[in-house]
Coordinates of C-alpha atoms in Angstrom, one line a residue:
X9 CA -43.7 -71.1 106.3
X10 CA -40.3 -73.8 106.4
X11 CA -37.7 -71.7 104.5
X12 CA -34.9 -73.9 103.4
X13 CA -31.9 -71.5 103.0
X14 CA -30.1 -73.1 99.7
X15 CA -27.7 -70.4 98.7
X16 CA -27.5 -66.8 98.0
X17 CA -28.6 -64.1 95.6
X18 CA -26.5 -63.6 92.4
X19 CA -23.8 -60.9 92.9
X20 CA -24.7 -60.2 97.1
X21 CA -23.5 -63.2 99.0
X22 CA -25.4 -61.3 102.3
X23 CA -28.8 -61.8 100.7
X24 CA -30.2 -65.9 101.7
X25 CA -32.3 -67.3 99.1
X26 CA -35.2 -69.7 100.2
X27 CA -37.1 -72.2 99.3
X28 CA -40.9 -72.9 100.7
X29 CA -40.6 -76.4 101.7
X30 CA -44.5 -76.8 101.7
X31 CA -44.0 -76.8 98.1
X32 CA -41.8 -79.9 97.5
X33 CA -45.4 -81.6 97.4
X34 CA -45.7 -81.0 93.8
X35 CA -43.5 -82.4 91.1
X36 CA -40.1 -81.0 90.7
X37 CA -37.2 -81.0 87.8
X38 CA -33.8 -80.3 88.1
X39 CA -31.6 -79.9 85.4
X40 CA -28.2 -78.9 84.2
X41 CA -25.4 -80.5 81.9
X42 CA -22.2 -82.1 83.2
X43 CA -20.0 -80.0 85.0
X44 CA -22.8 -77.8 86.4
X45 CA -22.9 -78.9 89.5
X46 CA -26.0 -80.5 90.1
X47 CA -25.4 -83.5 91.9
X48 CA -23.2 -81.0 94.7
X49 CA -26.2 -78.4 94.2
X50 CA -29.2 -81.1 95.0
X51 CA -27.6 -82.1 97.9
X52 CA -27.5 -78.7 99.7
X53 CA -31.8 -79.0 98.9
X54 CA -31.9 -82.7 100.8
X55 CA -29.7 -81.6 103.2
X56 CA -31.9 -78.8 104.1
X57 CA -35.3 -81.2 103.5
X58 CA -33.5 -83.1 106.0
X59 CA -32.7 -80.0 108.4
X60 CA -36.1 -78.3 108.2
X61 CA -39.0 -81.6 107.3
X62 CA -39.9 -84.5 108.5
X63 CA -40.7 -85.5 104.7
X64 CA -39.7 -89.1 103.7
X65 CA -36.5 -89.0 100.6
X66 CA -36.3 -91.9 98.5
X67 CA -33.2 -91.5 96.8
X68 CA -32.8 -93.6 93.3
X69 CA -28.7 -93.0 92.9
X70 CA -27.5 -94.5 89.5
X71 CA -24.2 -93.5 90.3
X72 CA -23.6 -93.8 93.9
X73 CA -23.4 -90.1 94.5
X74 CA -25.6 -89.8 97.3
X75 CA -24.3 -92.7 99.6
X76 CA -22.5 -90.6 102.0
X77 CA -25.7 -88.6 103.0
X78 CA -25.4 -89.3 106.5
X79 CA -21.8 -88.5 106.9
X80 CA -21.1 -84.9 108.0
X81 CA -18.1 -83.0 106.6
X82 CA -14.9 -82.2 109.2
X83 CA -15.7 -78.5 107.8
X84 CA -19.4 -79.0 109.0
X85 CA -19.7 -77.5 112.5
X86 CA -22.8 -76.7 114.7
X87 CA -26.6 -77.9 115.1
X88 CA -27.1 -78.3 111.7
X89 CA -24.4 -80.9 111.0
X90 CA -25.5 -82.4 115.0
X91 CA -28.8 -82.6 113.2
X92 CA -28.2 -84.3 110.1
X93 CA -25.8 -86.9 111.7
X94 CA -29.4 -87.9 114.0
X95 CA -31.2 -88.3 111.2
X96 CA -32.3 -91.8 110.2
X97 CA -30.9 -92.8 107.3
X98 CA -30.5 -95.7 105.2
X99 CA -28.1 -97.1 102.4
X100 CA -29.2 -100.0 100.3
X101 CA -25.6 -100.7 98.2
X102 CA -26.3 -102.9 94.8
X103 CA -23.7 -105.9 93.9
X104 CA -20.5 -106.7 95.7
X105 CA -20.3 -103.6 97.7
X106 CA -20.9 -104.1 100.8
X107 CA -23.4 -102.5 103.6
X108 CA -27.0 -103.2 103.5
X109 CA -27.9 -105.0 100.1
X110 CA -30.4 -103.9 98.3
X111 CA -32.9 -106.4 97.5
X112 CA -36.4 -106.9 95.9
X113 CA -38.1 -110.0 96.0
X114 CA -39.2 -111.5 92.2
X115 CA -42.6 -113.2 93.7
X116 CA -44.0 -109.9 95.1
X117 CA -44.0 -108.0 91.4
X118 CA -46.9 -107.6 90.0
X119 CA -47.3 -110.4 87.3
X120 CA -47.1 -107.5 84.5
X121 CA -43.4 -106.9 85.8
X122 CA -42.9 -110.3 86.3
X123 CA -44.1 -110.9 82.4
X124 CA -41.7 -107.7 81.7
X125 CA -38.8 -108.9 83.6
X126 CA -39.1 -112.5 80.7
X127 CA -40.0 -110.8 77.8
X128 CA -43.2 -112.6 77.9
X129 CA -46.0 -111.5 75.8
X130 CA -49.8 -112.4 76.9
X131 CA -50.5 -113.4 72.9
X132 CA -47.2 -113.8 71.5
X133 CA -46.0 -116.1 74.3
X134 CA -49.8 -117.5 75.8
X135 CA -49.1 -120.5 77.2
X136 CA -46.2 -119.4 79.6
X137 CA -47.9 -116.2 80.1
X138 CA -50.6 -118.2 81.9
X139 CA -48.5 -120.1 83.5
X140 CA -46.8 -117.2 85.1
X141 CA -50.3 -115.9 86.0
X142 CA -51.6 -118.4 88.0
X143 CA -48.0 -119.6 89.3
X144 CA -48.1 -119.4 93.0
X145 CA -44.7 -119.5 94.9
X146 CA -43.8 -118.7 98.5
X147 CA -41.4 -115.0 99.1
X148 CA -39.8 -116.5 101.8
X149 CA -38.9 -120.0 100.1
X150 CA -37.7 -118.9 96.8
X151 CA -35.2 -120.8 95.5
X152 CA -34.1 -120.6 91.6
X153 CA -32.8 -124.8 91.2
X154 CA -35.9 -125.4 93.0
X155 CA -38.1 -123.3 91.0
X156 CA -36.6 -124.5 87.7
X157 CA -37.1 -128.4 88.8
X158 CA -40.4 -128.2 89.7
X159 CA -41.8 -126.8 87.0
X160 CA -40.0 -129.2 84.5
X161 CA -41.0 -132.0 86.5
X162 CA -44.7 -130.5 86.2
X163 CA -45.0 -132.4 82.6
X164 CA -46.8 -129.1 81.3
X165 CA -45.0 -127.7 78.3
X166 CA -46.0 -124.3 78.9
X167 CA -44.4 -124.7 82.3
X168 CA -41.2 -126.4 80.5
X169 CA -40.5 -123.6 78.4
X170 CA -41.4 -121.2 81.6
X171 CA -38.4 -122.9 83.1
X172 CA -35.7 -122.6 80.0
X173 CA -36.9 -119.0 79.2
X174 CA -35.7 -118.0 83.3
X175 CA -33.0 -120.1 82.6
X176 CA -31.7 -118.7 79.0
X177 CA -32.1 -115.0 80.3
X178 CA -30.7 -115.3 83.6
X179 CA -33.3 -113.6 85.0
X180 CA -32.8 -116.0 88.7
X181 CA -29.1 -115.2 89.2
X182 CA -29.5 -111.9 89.4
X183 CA -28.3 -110.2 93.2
X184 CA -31.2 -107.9 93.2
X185 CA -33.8 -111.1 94.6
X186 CA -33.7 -111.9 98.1
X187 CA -34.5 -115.1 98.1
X188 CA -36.0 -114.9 101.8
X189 CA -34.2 -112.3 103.1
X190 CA -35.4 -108.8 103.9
X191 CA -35.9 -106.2 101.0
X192 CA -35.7 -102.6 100.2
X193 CA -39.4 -102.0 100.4
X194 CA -39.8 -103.1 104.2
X195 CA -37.4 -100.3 105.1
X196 CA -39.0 -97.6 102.9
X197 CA -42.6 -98.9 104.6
X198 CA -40.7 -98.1 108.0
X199 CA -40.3 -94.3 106.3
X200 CA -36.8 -93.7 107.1
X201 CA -35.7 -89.6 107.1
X202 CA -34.2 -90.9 103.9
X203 CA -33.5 -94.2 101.5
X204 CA -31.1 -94.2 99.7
X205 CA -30.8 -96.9 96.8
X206 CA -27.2 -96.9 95.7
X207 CA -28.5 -99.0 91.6
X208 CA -24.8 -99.1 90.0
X209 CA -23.0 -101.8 91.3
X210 CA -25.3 -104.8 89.7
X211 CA -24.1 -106.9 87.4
X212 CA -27.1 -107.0 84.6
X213 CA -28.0 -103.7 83.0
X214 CA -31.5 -104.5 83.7
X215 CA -31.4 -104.7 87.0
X216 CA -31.6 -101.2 88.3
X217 CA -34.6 -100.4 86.1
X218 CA -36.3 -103.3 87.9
X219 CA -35.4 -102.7 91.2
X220 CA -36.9 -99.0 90.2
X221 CA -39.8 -100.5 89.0
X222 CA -40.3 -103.1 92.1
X223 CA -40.1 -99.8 94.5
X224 CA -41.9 -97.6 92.6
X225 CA -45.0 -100.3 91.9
X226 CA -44.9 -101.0 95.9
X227 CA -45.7 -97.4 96.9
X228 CA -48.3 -97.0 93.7
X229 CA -49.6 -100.5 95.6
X230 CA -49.8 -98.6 99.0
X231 CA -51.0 -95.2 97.8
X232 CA -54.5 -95.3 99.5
X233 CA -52.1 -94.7 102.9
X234 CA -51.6 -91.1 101.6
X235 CA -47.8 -91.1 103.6
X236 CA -46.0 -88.4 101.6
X237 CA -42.3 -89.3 100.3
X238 CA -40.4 -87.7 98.1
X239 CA -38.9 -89.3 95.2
X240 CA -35.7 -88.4 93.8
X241 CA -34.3 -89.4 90.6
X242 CA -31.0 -88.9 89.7
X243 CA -30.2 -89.3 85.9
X244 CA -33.7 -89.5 85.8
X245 CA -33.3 -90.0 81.8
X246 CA -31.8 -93.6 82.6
X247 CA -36.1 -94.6 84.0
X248 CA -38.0 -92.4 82.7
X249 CA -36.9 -92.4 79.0
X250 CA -39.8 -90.5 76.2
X251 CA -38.7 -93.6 73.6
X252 CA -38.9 -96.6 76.1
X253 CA -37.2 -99.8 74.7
X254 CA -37.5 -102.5 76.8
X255 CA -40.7 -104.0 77.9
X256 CA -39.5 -103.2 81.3
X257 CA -38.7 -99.7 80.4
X258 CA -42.3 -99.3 78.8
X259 CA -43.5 -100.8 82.5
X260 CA -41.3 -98.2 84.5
X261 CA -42.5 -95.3 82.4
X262 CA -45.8 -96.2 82.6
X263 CA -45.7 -95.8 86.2
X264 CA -44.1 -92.6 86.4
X265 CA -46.3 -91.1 83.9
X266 CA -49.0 -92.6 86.5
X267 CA -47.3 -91.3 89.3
X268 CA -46.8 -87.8 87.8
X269 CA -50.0 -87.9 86.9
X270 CA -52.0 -89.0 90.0
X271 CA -49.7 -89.4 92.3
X272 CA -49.8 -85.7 93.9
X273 CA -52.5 -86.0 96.2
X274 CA -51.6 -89.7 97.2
X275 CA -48.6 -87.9 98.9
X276 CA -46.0 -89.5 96.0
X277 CA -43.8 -86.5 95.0
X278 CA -41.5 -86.6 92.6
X279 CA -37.9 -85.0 91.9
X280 CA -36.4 -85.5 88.7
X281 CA -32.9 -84.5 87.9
X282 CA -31.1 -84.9 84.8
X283 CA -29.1 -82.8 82.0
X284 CA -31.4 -82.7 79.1
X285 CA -35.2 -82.1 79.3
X286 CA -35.9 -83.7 76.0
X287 CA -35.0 -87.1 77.6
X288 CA -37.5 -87.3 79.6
X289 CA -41.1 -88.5 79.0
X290 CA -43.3 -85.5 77.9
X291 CA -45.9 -86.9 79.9
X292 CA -44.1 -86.6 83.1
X293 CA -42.2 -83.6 82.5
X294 CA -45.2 -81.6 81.7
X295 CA -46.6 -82.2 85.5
X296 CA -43.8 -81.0 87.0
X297 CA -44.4 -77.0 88.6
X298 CA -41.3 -76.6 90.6
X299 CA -37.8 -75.7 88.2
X300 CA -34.5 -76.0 89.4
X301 CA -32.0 -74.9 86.4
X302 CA -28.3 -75.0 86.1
X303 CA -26.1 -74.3 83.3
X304 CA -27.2 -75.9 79.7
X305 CA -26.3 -74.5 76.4
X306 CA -28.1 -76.4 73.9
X307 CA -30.6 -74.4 71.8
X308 CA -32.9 -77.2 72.1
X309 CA -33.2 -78.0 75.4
X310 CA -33.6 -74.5 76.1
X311 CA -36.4 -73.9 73.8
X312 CA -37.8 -77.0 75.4
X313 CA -37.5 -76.0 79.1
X314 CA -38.9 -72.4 78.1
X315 CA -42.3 -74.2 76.2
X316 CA -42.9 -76.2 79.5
X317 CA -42.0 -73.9 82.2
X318 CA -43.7 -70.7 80.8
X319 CA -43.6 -69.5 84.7
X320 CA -39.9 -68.3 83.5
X321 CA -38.9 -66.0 81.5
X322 CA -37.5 -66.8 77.7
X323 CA -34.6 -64.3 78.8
X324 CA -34.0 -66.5 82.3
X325 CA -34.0 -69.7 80.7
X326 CA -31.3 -68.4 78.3
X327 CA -29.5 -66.8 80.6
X328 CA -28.7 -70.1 82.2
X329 CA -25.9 -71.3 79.4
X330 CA -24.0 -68.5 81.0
X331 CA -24.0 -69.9 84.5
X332 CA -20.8 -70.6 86.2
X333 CA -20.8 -74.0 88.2
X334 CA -23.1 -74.0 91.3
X335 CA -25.2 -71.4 90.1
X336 CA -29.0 -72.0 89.3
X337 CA -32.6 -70.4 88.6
X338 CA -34.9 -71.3 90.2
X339 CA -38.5 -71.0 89.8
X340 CA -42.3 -72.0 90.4
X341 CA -44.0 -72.8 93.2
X342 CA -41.3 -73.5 95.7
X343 CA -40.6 -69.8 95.2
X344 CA -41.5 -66.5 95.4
X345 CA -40.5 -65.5 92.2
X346 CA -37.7 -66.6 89.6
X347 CA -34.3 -66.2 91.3
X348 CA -30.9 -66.3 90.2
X349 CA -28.8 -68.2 93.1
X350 CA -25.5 -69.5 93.8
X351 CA -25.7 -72.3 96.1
X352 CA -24.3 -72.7 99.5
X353 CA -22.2 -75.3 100.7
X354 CA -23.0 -78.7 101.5
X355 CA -22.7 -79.9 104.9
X356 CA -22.4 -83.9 104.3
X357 CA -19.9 -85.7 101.7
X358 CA -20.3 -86.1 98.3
X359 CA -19.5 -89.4 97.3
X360 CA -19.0 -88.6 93.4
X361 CA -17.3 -85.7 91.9
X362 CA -15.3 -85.2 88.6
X363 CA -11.9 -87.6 88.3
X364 CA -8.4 -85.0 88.0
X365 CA -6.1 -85.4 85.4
X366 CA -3.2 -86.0 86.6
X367 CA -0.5 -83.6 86.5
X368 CA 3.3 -84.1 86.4
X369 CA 5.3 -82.2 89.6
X370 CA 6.9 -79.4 88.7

């Protein structure tokens, strides 16, 4: 067995705590509420993937916490830190950030994402519907102006108001398309130690979901290859919502409900972390059999983690709005038995972390 050493047993700081890391290949969720250091406490478990696997991370970072993955801390001495620094890994940055962009390319969705992406219904909105589905365009020749002109000069009218709907919503300005350059989904094909897609510096609110949706679609796509990654989604209530809006919110749940559902023995893992339980899909929340808890105090969430995860105790679970920061249960397959931990230090930066207030000098 790979033990990843994550921390230490409550109240005995000489007693390691491990996780089997055989066991990341079900489904796993992570919660806790702000302030309970989850996105610090993650990062010691991908750290250690990192140390100890050879397992794929996809990273899905709404908030850019993660982008400093393959930078080692000054404090961080020894074979483990050597280690990590070796490791291949990638940062895909969103907007005006700088680094490697991360891009998607509009003609390789699937035409139900692309209908999603225009708000185009297949009854509502027939006629371009069917244009879009027998549109052909080149990936590496995709060029909005050009687009647009060609299919007003086509003198179709279902291919006319094709062209003004793109137009009205934007949908072709977006950063996100590559417009012939290389994308996001070559380099997780390449299966990098981990990918990490930095989603909060674009423009349009929609355009994280869809870049989501464009990777997530791609490995669905490719899942016959059985190559195992592990997919982690921070502020995993922002994708996988229980009351999707959008059409392409309804398309991005879909496919993690699929992927939760199915995606196990394809080798596509998932690892959800969020604060509240009850904001993620039921459907997807239900398949998960690997518990990672921080503090939360709400009654609800709670009662909602204890009805899912009967593999904990009531009394555990509760015991969890008591948790200072960095401490956690964990519990289900990737352990022994429910534990009580405080995690152990990290050993690369953490790009987030709370904002002080400021303080005047004494």
């Amino acid at each position: 067995m790979t033990n990843l050493t994550i921390g230490s047993a409550f109240g005995d700081p000489e007693i390691p705590v491990h996780l089997d890391a055989r066991r990341f290949n079900r489904h796993t969720f992570w919660c806790g509420q702000s302030g309970s250091g989850k996105t610090y406490a993650l990062g010691v478990v991908l750290e250690q993937l990192l140390l100890k696997t050879e397992l794929p991370l996809l990273i899905l970072d709404p908030n850019g916490d993660y982008t400093r993955l393959r930078e080692t801390r000054p404090s961080a001495q020894g074979d483990d830190a050597s280690t990590i620094s070796e490791r291949d890994i990638r940062v895909f940055r969103s907007g005006p950030s700088g680094g490697e962009p991360l891009h998607v390319r509009y003609t390789e969705l699937s035409v139900a994402s692309k209908a999603a992406v225009l708000q185009l219904d297949p009854i509502a909105d027939a006629d371009e519907y069917n244009v879009l589905l027998h549109a052909g365009a080149d990936a590496q020749d995709f060029d909005p102006g050009h687009l647009l002109s060609r299919l007003r000069a086509s003198g179709d009218p279902g291919q006319a108001r094709l062209a003004n709907r793109m137009e009205n919503l934007q949908v072709l300005e977006w950063d996100l398309w590559a417009r012939g350059a290389s994308t996001v989904l070559e380099a997780i094909d390449e299966r990098p130690h981990a990918t990490v897609l930095d989603l909060g510096g674009f423009a349009h609110p929609v355009e994280p979901k869809v870049a989501a949706l464009a990777v997530l679609e791609h490995l669905w796509a490719r899942r016959e290859e059985r190559r195992p990654v592990l997919i982690v989604i921070d502020e995993a209530h922002n994708i996988c919502s229980p009351n999707p809006q959008t059409a392409v919110e309804r398309a991005l749940t879909a496919q993690l409900v699929q992927i939760a559902a199915e995606g196990r023995k394809f080798g596509l893992w998932l690892l959800l972390s969020t604060q509240r339980p009850t904001k993620i899909h039921p459907n997807v929340l239900s398949q998960c059999d690997n518990l990672a808890l921080m503090r939360v105090n709400a009654p609800r969430d709670l009662a909602e983690i204890a009805d899912v995860f009967g593999f904990a105790s009531d009394e555990a679970i509760r015991r969890s709005s008591g948790f200072a920061q960095g401490q956690a249960l964990f519990a289900g397959g990737f352990i022994s038995e429910p534990t009580f931990v405080q995690m152990g230090a990290r050993i690369t930066e953490e790009a987030g972390g709370d904002v002080r207030v400021p303080l005047r000098a004494q």
